[in-house]
PDB file of C-alpha atoms in Angstrom:
ATOM      1  CA  MET A 672      87.997 156.759  72.832  1.00 41.00           C
ATOM      2  CA  LEU A 673      87.042 156.436  69.159  1.00 47.00           C
ATOM      3  CA  LYS A 674      86.585 159.778  67.428  1.00 55.00           C
ATOM      4  CA  LEU A 675      85.851 159.950  63.739  1.00 59.00           C
ATOM      5  CA  GLY A 676      84.651 163.297  62.425  1.00 68.00           C
ATOM      6  CA  HIS A 677      82.231 163.477  59.549  1.00 75.00           C
ATOM      7  CA  ASN A 678      84.919 164.842  57.221  1.00 82.00           C
ATOM      8  CA  THR A 679      87.099 161.791  57.807  1.00 88.00           C
ATOM      9  CA  ILE A 680      84.194 159.416  57.298  1.00 89.00           C
ATOM     10  CA  GLU A 681      83.220 161.220  54.101  1.00 91.00           C
ATOM     11  CA  ARG A 682      86.741 160.830  52.711  1.00 92.00           C
ATOM     12  CA  VAL A 683      86.746 157.143  53.656  1.00 93.00           C
ATOM     13  CA  ALA A 684      83.376 156.673  51.940  1.00 94.00           C
ATOM     14  CA  ARG A 685      84.447 158.461  48.758  1.00 95.00           C
ATOM     15  CA  PHE A 686      87.663 156.451  48.586  1.00 96.00           C
ATOM     16  CA  GLY A 687      85.539 153.337  49.054  1.00 96.00           C
ATOM     17  CA  TYR A 688      83.138 154.204  46.259  1.00 97.00           C
ATOM     18  CA  GLY A 689      86.126 154.852  44.021  1.00 97.00           C
ATOM     19  CA  ALA A 690      87.764 151.503  44.830  1.00 97.00           C
ATOM     20  CA  ARG A 691      84.529 149.626  44.242  1.00 97.00           C
ATOM     21  CA  GLY A 692      84.027 151.507  40.990  1.00 97.00           C
ATOM     22  CA  ILE A 693      87.487 150.575  39.739  1.00 97.00           C
ATOM     23  CA  VAL A 694      86.935 146.907  40.595  1.00 97.00           C
ATOM     24  CA  TYR A 695      83.674 146.753  38.643  1.00 97.00           C
ATOM     25  CA  CYS A 696      85.153 148.647  35.712  1.00 97.00           C
ATOM     26  CA  LEU A 697      87.805 145.926  35.591  1.00 97.00           C
ATOM     27  CA  VAL A 698      85.245 143.129  36.000  1.00 97.00           C
ATOM     28  CA  GLY A 699      83.067 144.519  33.228  1.00 96.00           C
ATOM     29  CA  GLY A 700      85.932 145.438  30.945  1.00 96.00           C
ATOM     30  CA  LEU A 701      87.608 142.041  31.154  1.00 96.00           C
ATOM     31  CA  ALA A 702      84.289 140.225  30.646  1.00 96.00           C
ATOM     32  CA  LEU A 703      83.488 142.425  27.644  1.00 96.00           C
ATOM     33  CA  LEU A 704      86.848 141.617  26.060  1.00 95.00           C
ATOM     34  CA  ALA A 705      86.173 137.921  26.644  1.00 94.00           C
ATOM     35  CA  ALA A 706      82.725 138.218  25.045  1.00 95.00           C
ATOM     36  CA  ILE A 707      84.066 139.736  21.825  1.00 93.00           C
ATOM     37  CA  GLY A 708      87.044 137.387  21.672  1.00 91.00           C
ATOM     38  CA  GLN A 709      89.741 139.927  22.446  1.00 89.00           C
ATOM     39  CA  GLY A 710      91.262 138.232  25.465  1.00 84.00           C
ATOM     40  CA  GLY A 711      90.118 139.066  28.947  1.00 82.00           C
ATOM     41  CA  ARG A 712      88.238 136.813  31.310  1.00 86.00           C
ATOM     42  CA  ALA A 713      84.606 136.772  32.388  1.00 89.00           C
ATOM     43  CA  GLY A 714      85.350 136.489  36.090  1.00 88.00           C
ATOM     44  CA  ASP A 715      84.390 137.984  39.422  1.00 90.00           C
ATOM     45  CA  SER A 716      85.841 140.745  41.594  1.00 93.00           C
ATOM     46  CA  GLU A 717      88.628 138.574  42.976  1.00 91.00           C
ATOM     47  CA  SER A 718      89.779 137.534  39.497  1.00 91.00           C
ATOM     48  CA  ALA A 719      89.842 141.197  38.448  1.00 94.00           C
ATOM     49  CA  ILE A 720      91.985 142.026  41.472  1.00 95.00           C
ATOM     50  CA  ARG A 721      94.321 139.161  40.603  1.00 93.00           C
ATOM     51  CA  TRP A 722      94.611 140.625  37.099  1.00 94.00           C
ATOM     52  CA  VAL A 723      95.753 143.920  38.622  1.00 96.00           C
ATOM     53  CA  LEU A 724      98.217 142.055  40.829  1.00 94.00           C
ATOM     54  CA  ALA A 725      99.879 140.534  37.755  1.00 93.00           C
ATOM     55  CA  GLY A 726     100.553 143.955  36.232  1.00 92.00           C
ATOM     56  CA  PRO A 727     103.128 146.685  36.951  1.00 93.00           C
ATOM     57  CA  PHE A 728     103.121 147.844  40.588  1.00 93.00           C
ATOM     58  CA  GLY A 729     100.463 145.178  41.137  1.00 94.00           C
ATOM     59  CA  ALA A 730     100.995 144.702  44.861  1.00 95.00           C
ATOM     60  CA  VAL A 731     100.840 148.454  45.531  1.00 97.00           C
ATOM     61  CA  LEU A 732      97.704 148.951  43.446  1.00 97.00           C
ATOM     62  CA  VAL A 733      95.960 145.948  44.970  1.00 97.00           C
ATOM     63  CA  GLY A 734      96.928 147.210  48.413  1.00 97.00           C
ATOM     64  CA  LEU A 735      95.251 150.541  47.645  1.00 97.00           C
ATOM     65  CA  ILE A 736      92.178 148.710  46.365  1.00 97.00           C
ATOM     66  CA  ALA A 737      92.096 146.694  49.578  1.00 97.00           C
ATOM     67  CA  VAL A 738      92.182 149.846  51.703  1.00 97.00           C
ATOM     68  CA  GLY A 739      89.467 151.408  49.566  1.00 97.00           C
ATOM     69  CA  LEU A 740      87.206 148.363  49.776  1.00 97.00           C
ATOM     70  CA  LEU A 741      87.647 148.276  53.533  1.00 97.00           C
ATOM     71  CA  GLY A 742      86.689 151.952  53.595  1.00 95.00           C
ATOM     72  CA  PHE A 743      83.570 151.146  51.600  1.00 96.00           C
ATOM     73  CA  ALA A 744      82.713 148.371  54.068  1.00 96.00           C
ATOM     74  CA  VAL A 745      83.135 150.806  56.973  1.00 94.00           C
ATOM     75  CA  TRP A 746      80.842 153.301  55.269  1.00 94.00           C
ATOM     76  CA  ARG A 747      78.203 150.642  54.614  1.00 94.00           C
ATOM     77  CA  PHE A 748      78.376 149.665  58.284  1.00 94.00           C
ATOM     78  CA  ILE A 749      77.968 153.284  59.363  1.00 92.00           C
ATOM     79  CA  GLU A 750      75.083 153.750  56.926  1.00 89.00           C
ATOM     80  CA  SER A 751      73.332 150.773  58.450  1.00 91.00           C
ATOM     81  CA  VAL A 752      73.752 151.387  62.170  1.00 90.00           C
ATOM     82  CA  THR A 753      73.453 155.190  62.197  1.00 88.00           C
ATOM     83  CA  ASP A 754      70.911 155.536  59.380  1.00 85.00           C
ATOM     84  CA  ALA A 755      73.182 158.139  57.790  1.00 85.00           C
ATOM     85  CA  ASP A 756      71.033 158.186  54.639  1.00 83.00           C
ATOM     86  CA  ARG A 757      67.833 158.745  56.604  1.00 85.00           C
ATOM     87  CA  ARG A 758      66.205 155.526  55.468  1.00 85.00           C
ATOM     88  CA  GLY A 759      64.037 155.454  58.570  1.00 84.00           C
ATOM     89  CA  THR A 760      62.605 152.559  60.550  1.00 84.00           C
ATOM     90  CA  ALA A 761      59.776 151.583  58.216  1.00 87.00           C
ATOM     91  CA  LEU A 762      60.002 148.130  56.655  1.00 88.00           C
ATOM     92  CA  LYS A 763      61.584 149.360  53.409  1.00 86.00           C
ATOM     93  CA  GLY A 764      64.182 151.402  55.291  1.00 88.00           C
ATOM     94  CA  LEU A 765      65.081 148.513  57.584  1.00 91.00           C
ATOM     95  CA  VAL A 766      65.478 146.171  54.608  1.00 90.00           C
ATOM     96  CA  VAL A 767      67.827 148.619  52.885  1.00 89.00           C
ATOM     97  CA  ARG A 768      69.837 149.085  56.081  1.00 91.00           C
ATOM     98  CA  ALA A 769      70.070 145.315  56.547  1.00 92.00           C
ATOM     99  CA  ALA A 770      71.293 145.018  52.949  1.00 91.00           C
ATOM    100  CA  HIS A 771      73.955 147.630  53.699  1.00 92.00           C
ATOM    101  CA  LEU A 772      75.079 145.638  56.727  1.00 93.00           C
ATOM    102  CA  LEU A 773      75.385 142.522  54.579  1.00 92.00           C
ATOM    103  CA  SER A 774      77.258 144.574  51.985  1.00 92.00           C
ATOM    104  CA  ALA A 775      79.680 145.674  54.700  1.00 94.00           C
ATOM    105  CA  ALA A 776      80.428 142.026  55.515  1.00 93.00           C
ATOM    106  CA  ILE A 777      80.896 141.093  51.845  1.00 92.00           C
ATOM    107  CA  TYR A 778      83.242 143.973  51.079  1.00 95.00           C
ATOM    108  CA  THR A 779      85.182 143.352  54.280  1.00 95.00           C
ATOM    109  CA  GLY A 780      85.822 139.841  53.016  1.00 92.00           C
ATOM    110  CA  LEU A 781      86.854 141.118  49.583  1.00 94.00           C
ATOM    111  CA  ALA A 782      89.135 143.705  51.197  1.00 96.00           C
ATOM    112  CA  ILE A 783      90.798 140.969  53.282  1.00 94.00           C
ATOM    113  CA  THR A 784      91.278 138.887  50.137  1.00 92.00           C
ATOM    114  CA  ALA A 785      92.793 141.828  48.281  1.00 95.00           C
ATOM    115  CA  GLY A 786      95.037 142.674  51.219  1.00 95.00           C
ATOM    116  CA  SER A 787      96.235 139.078  51.434  1.00 93.00           C
ATOM    117  CA  LEU A 788      97.022 139.093  47.718  1.00 93.00           C
ATOM    118  CA  ALA A 789      98.933 142.358  48.029  1.00 94.00           C
ATOM    119  CA  LEU A 790     101.015 140.919  50.860  1.00 93.00           C
ATOM    120  CA  GLY A 791     101.582 137.632  49.044  1.00 88.00           C
ATOM    121  CA  LEU A 792      99.670 135.677  51.681  1.00 82.00           C
ATOM    122  CA  SER A 793      96.969 134.213  49.446  1.00 68.00           C
ATOM    123  CA  GLY A 794      97.296 131.206  47.183  1.00 61.00           C
ATOM    124  CA  ALA A 795      95.192 130.179  44.219  1.00 58.00           C
ATOM    125  CA  GLY A 796      92.033 130.647  46.235  1.00 59.00           C
ATOM    126  CA  GLY A 797      88.934 128.507  46.495  1.00 60.00           C
ATOM    127  CA  ASP A 798      85.204 128.991  46.264  1.00 69.00           C
ATOM    128  CA  ALA A 799      84.150 130.357  49.636  1.00 74.00           C
ATOM    129  CA  ALA A 800      80.462 130.466  48.653  1.00 79.00           C
ATOM    130  CA  GLN A 801      80.457 126.753  47.845  1.00 83.00           C
ATOM    131  CA  ASP A 802      82.353 125.978  51.050  1.00 83.00           C
ATOM    132  CA  TRP A 803      79.925 127.710  53.395  1.00 85.00           C
ATOM    133  CA  THR A 804      76.945 126.474  51.370  1.00 89.00           C
ATOM    134  CA  ALA A 805      78.197 122.905  51.879  1.00 89.00           C
ATOM    135  CA  TRP A 806      78.537 123.612  55.614  1.00 87.00           C
ATOM    136  CA  LEU A 807      75.046 125.091  55.730  1.00 88.00           C
ATOM    137  CA  LEU A 808      73.478 122.177  53.829  1.00 89.00           C
ATOM    138  CA  GLY A 809      74.837 119.841  56.490  1.00 88.00           C
ATOM    139  CA  LYS A 810      72.910 121.619  59.248  1.00 86.00           C
ATOM    140  CA  PRO A 811      69.297 121.160  60.322  1.00 86.00           C
ATOM    141  CA  PHE A 812      67.022 123.181  58.031  1.00 87.00           C
ATOM    142  CA  GLY A 813      70.140 124.082  56.032  1.00 88.00           C
ATOM    143  CA  LEU A 814      68.398 123.289  52.761  1.00 91.00           C
ATOM    144  CA  TRP A 815      65.681 125.829  53.543  1.00 93.00           C
ATOM    145  CA  LEU A 816      68.214 128.422  54.635  1.00 94.00           C
ATOM    146  CA  VAL A 817      70.124 128.071  51.355  1.00 94.00           C
ATOM    147  CA  ALA A 818      66.839 128.452  49.479  1.00 94.00           C
ATOM    148  CA  LEU A 819      66.024 131.576  51.511  1.00 95.00           C
ATOM    149  CA  ILE A 820      69.439 133.007  50.670  1.00 93.00           C
ATOM    150  CA  GLY A 821      68.675 132.399  47.016  1.00 94.00           C
ATOM    151  CA  LEU A 822      65.323 134.147  47.325  1.00 96.00           C
ATOM    152  CA  ALA A 823      67.000 137.071  49.109  1.00 94.00           C
ATOM    153  CA  VAL A 824      69.574 137.399  46.326  1.00 94.00           C
ATOM    154  CA  ILE A 825      66.801 137.277  43.731  1.00 96.00           C
ATOM    155  CA  GLY A 826      64.968 139.943  45.726  1.00 94.00           C
ATOM    156  CA  GLY A 827      68.099 142.086  45.583  1.00 93.00           C
ATOM    157  CA  GLY A 828      68.231 141.590  41.830  1.00 95.00           C
ATOM    158  CA  ILE A 829      64.616 142.664  41.465  1.00 96.00           C
ATOM    159  CA  ALA A 830      65.362 145.746  43.581  1.00 94.00           C
ATOM    160  CA  PHE A 831      68.272 146.634  41.293  1.00 96.00           C
ATOM    161  CA  LEU A 832      66.045 146.235  38.223  1.00 97.00           C
ATOM    162  CA  ILE A 833      63.273 148.347  39.758  1.00 95.00           C
ATOM    163  CA  LYS A 834      65.776 151.058  40.613  1.00 94.00           C
ATOM    164  CA  ALA A 835      67.070 151.001  37.047  1.00 95.00           C
ATOM    165  CA  PHE A 836      63.528 151.114  35.619  1.00 95.00           C
ATOM    166  CA  LYS A 837      62.383 153.942  37.901  1.00 93.00           C
ATOM    167  CA  GLY A 838      65.519 155.923  37.091  1.00 89.00           C
ATOM    168  CA  ASP A 839      66.097 157.254  40.617  1.00 89.00           C
ATOM    169  CA  VAL A 840      69.771 156.258  40.582  1.00 92.00           C
ATOM    170  CA  THR A 841      70.942 159.880  40.704  1.00 91.00           C
ATOM    171  CA  ASP A 842      68.729 160.983  43.593  1.00 89.00           C
ATOM    172  CA  ARG A 843      71.638 161.096  46.025  1.00 89.00           C
ATOM    173  CA  LEU A 844      74.096 162.779  43.676  1.00 92.00           C
ATOM    174  CA  LYS A 845      75.016 166.435  44.078  1.00 90.00           C
ATOM    175  CA  LEU A 846      74.575 167.162  40.372  1.00 88.00           C
ATOM    176  CA  ASP A 847      72.378 169.621  38.521  1.00 86.00           C
ATOM    177  CA  ALA A 848      69.815 168.483  35.959  1.00 84.00           C
ATOM    178  CA  ASP A 849      72.164 168.913  32.995  1.00 84.00           C
ATOM    179  CA  HIS A 850      74.854 166.693  34.502  1.00 84.00           C
ATOM    180  CA  CYS A 851      72.302 164.147  35.759  1.00 88.00           C
ATOM    181  CA  ARG A 852      71.150 163.765  32.168  1.00 89.00           C
ATOM    182  CA  TRP A 853      74.358 161.905  31.272  1.00 92.00           C
ATOM    183  CA  ALA A 854      74.964 160.266  34.653  1.00 94.00           C
ATOM    184  CA  LYS A 855      71.471 158.776  34.905  1.00 94.00           C
ATOM    185  CA  PRO A 856      71.627 156.353  31.927  1.00 95.00           C
ATOM    186  CA  ILE A 857      75.045 155.129  33.067  1.00 96.00           C
ATOM    187  CA  GLY A 858      73.625 154.309  36.478  1.00 96.00           C
ATOM    188  CA  GLN A 859      70.477 152.733  35.048  1.00 97.00           C
ATOM    189  CA  PHE A 860      72.483 150.494  32.728  1.00 97.00           C
ATOM    190  CA  GLY A 861      74.781 149.492  35.574  1.00 97.00           C
ATOM    191  CA  TYR A 862      72.003 148.712  38.036  1.00 97.00           C
ATOM    192  CA  ALA A 863      70.108 146.715  35.408  1.00 97.00           C
ATOM    193  CA  ALA A 864      73.193 144.593  34.700  1.00 97.00           C
ATOM    194  CA  ARG A 865      73.743 143.957  38.399  1.00 97.00           C
ATOM    195  CA  GLY A 866      70.082 143.017  38.723  1.00 97.00           C
ATOM    196  CA  ILE A 867      70.378 140.410  35.979  1.00 97.00           C
ATOM    197  CA  ALA A 868      73.513 138.968  37.586  1.00 96.00           C
ATOM    198  CA  PHE A 869      71.780 138.770  40.981  1.00 96.00           C
ATOM    199  CA  LEU A 870      68.804 136.929  39.491  1.00 97.00           C
ATOM    200  CA  ILE A 871      71.111 134.304  37.997  1.00 96.00           C
ATOM    201  CA  ILE A 872      73.212 133.960  41.154  1.00 96.00           C
ATOM    202  CA  GLY A 873      70.064 133.628  43.267  1.00 95.00           C
ATOM    203  CA  GLY A 874      68.920 130.887  40.905  1.00 95.00           C
ATOM    204  CA  PHE A 875      72.155 129.028  41.584  1.00 95.00           C
ATOM    205  CA  PHE A 876      71.374 129.009  45.313  1.00 94.00           C
ATOM    206  CA  ILE A 877      67.861 127.733  44.651  1.00 95.00           C
ATOM    207  CA  ALA A 878      69.353 124.949  42.510  1.00 94.00           C
ATOM    208  CA  ALA A 879      71.818 124.097  45.279  1.00 93.00           C
ATOM    209  CA  ALA A 880      68.940 123.736  47.727  1.00 93.00           C
ATOM    210  CA  TRP A 881      66.858 121.706  45.250  1.00 93.00           C
ATOM    211  CA  TYR A 882      69.639 119.286  44.381  1.00 91.00           C
ATOM    212  CA  GLN A 883      71.263 119.510  47.845  1.00 90.00           C
ATOM    213  CA  ALA A 884      74.600 120.146  46.124  1.00 90.00           C
ATOM    214  CA  SER A 885      76.861 123.052  47.027  1.00 89.00           C
ATOM    215  CA  SER A 886      78.565 122.677  43.641  1.00 88.00           C
ATOM    216  CA  GLU A 887      75.508 124.331  42.089  1.00 90.00           C
ATOM    217  CA  VAL A 888      76.399 127.624  43.805  1.00 90.00           C
ATOM    218  CA  LYS A 889      78.296 130.009  41.572  1.00 90.00           C
ATOM    219  CA  GLY A 890      79.110 133.693  41.771  1.00 91.00           C
ATOM    220  CA  LEU A 891      79.439 136.393  39.152  1.00 93.00           C
ATOM    221  CA  ALA A 892      81.802 134.305  37.017  1.00 92.00           C
ATOM    222  CA  GLY A 893      79.150 131.575  36.943  1.00 93.00           C
ATOM    223  CA  ALA A 894      76.491 134.105  35.964  1.00 95.00           C
ATOM    224  CA  PHE A 895      78.668 135.287  33.076  1.00 95.00           C
ATOM    225  CA  ALA A 896      79.230 131.675  32.016  1.00 94.00           C
ATOM    226  CA  ALA A 897      75.483 130.979  32.117  1.00 95.00           C
ATOM    227  CA  LEU A 898      74.845 133.938  29.843  1.00 95.00           C
ATOM    228  CA  ARG A 899      77.592 132.852  27.468  1.00 94.00           C
ATOM    229  CA  ALA A 900      76.031 129.387  27.192  1.00 94.00           C
ATOM    230  CA  GLN A 901      72.757 130.748  25.816  1.00 94.00           C
ATOM    231  CA  PRO A 902      71.943 131.172  22.121  1.00 93.00           C
ATOM    232  CA  TYR A 903      73.745 134.309  20.964  1.00 92.00           C
ATOM    233  CA  GLY A 904      75.377 134.138  24.374  1.00 94.00           C
ATOM    234  CA  TRP A 905      78.329 136.300  23.434  1.00 95.00           C
ATOM    235  CA  ILE A 906      75.912 139.170  22.804  1.00 96.00           C
ATOM    236  CA  LEU A 907      74.173 138.637  26.151  1.00 96.00           C
ATOM    237  CA  LEU A 908      77.528 138.456  27.906  1.00 96.00           C
ATOM    238  CA  ALA A 909      78.768 141.575  26.124  1.00 97.00           C
ATOM    239  CA  VAL A 910      75.694 143.571  27.149  1.00 97.00           C
ATOM    240  CA  VAL A 911      75.779 142.489  30.809  1.00 97.00           C
ATOM    241  CA  ALA A 912      79.573 142.923  30.935  1.00 97.00           C
ATOM    242  CA  ALA A 913      79.250 146.440  29.530  1.00 97.00           C
ATOM    243  CA  GLY A 914      76.589 147.059  32.164  1.00 97.00           C
ATOM    244  CA  HIS A 915      79.008 146.044  34.907  1.00 98.00           C
ATOM    245  CA  PHE A 916      81.563 148.438  33.449  1.00 98.00           C
ATOM    246  CA  ALA A 917      78.850 151.119  33.600  1.00 98.00           C
ATOM    247  CA  PHE A 918      78.148 150.170  37.225  1.00 97.00           C
ATOM    248  CA  GLY A 919      81.831 150.713  37.970  1.00 97.00           C
ATOM    249  CA  ALA A 920      81.849 154.023  36.120  1.00 97.00           C
ATOM    250  CA  PHE A 921      78.798 155.108  38.100  1.00 97.00           C
ATOM    251  CA  GLY A 922      80.676 154.170  41.276  1.00 97.00           C
ATOM    252  CA  LEU A 923      83.406 156.618  40.262  1.00 97.00           C
ATOM    253  CA  ILE A 924      80.729 159.271  39.757  1.00 96.00           C
ATOM    254  CA  GLN A 925      79.401 158.477  43.236  1.00 96.00           C
ATOM    255  CA  ALA A 926      82.912 158.796  44.643  1.00 96.00           C
ATOM    256  CA  ARG A 927      82.974 162.399  43.496  1.00 94.00           C
ATOM    257  CA  PHE A 928      79.375 163.585  43.638  1.00 94.00           C
ATOM    258  CA  ARG A 929      77.358 161.420  46.042  1.00 93.00           C
ATOM    259  CA  HIS A 930      75.766 163.254  48.936  1.00 89.00           C
ATOM    260  CA  ILE A 931      77.324 161.752  52.069  1.00 89.00           C
ATOM    261  CA  ASP A 932      75.780 162.891  55.330  1.00 81.00           C
ATOM    262  CA  ALA A 933      78.406 161.303  57.546  1.00 71.00           C
ATOM    263  CA  PRO A 934      77.888 161.481  61.319  1.00 73.00           C
ATOM    264  CA  ASP A 935      80.513 162.214  63.944  1.00 65.00           C
ATOM    265  CA  ILE A 936      80.966 158.772  65.464  1.00 59.00           C
ATOM    266  CA  ASP A 937      81.883 160.188  68.875  1.00 58.00           C
ATOM    267  CA  ARG A 938      78.567 162.085  68.937  1.00 52.00           C
ATOM    268  CA  THR A 939      76.338 159.119  68.205  1.00 47.00           C
ATOM    269  CA  ASP A 940      74.643 157.202  70.969  1.00 48.00           C
ATOM    270  CA  ASP A 941      76.690 154.830  73.093  1.00 52.00           C
ATOM    271  CA  ALA A 942      75.247 151.690  71.520  1.00 45.00           C
ATOM    272  CA  VAL A 943      76.211 152.716  67.989  1.00 47.00           C
ATOM    273  CA  ALA A 944      79.673 153.829  69.058  1.00 50.00           C
ATOM    274  CA  ALA A 945      80.224 150.555  70.900  1.00 51.00           C
ATOM    275  CA  ALA A 946      79.089 148.591  67.832  1.00 49.00           C
ATOM    276  CA  PHE A 947      81.470 150.520  65.611  1.00 48.00           C
ATOM    277  CA  ARG A 948      84.371 150.059  68.023  1.00 53.00           C
ATOM    278  CA  SER A 949      83.777 146.308  68.053  1.00 48.00           C
ATOM    279  CA  VAL A 950      84.745 145.985  64.376  1.00 45.00           C
ATOM    280  CA  THR A 951      87.702 148.419  64.380  1.00 48.00           C
TER     281      THR A 951
END
């Protein structure tokens, strides 16, 4: 019988927030260096993990990142199915919980990639998003589904931007007003940068549906490249890259101070426990 106490789940969640924060600090830092011509590479999460792998104790560090990302995926799954954050069953709450479930799937995939790299089981890698987009475009109504995915990603970007504008990024942090004063702008900057990246990535999916070409789909690296290609693009890239570094830094703040109301899995209803057991 699966038994996970709330203390264990909280530790897993905090480790997960920390791992995600480190990854985005690396993503943003490397992209910022690339923008100002000091080396680095404007890439995605996987490329940042590969950069760690190439350094001292790379396999060990990437292995720890993999475990942390898997922990974050587990926490996102628990958030979604148990409503640990009390989002409720209204439309807004259900949308957020669905987004958390999707996040769990994405970070599970990234954790598997990182684990494979740590164990030396992964090669140069391909573009998974383009691969499954090509598969989807070959199916009935696939073009419309790809377009809907693009709209959903754009919707996520708008949600990030609204959150940054409203400034409620610290609502779930266990910090007093004085400490929130410095944490809040970091979070706002980070969420705004992620929002911009999501808008661009969503646009790529719309273009893929319009042109019926999976090659149009690009991830974060493509979003950075699109920014760099604009007039004064290095400035745009530097700002958004710095924002991703801020998003990572805010993740580290969340790892320490986020309020995590973790349930005892063995005390949840049978359906939730069965769902959790099915992915462990």
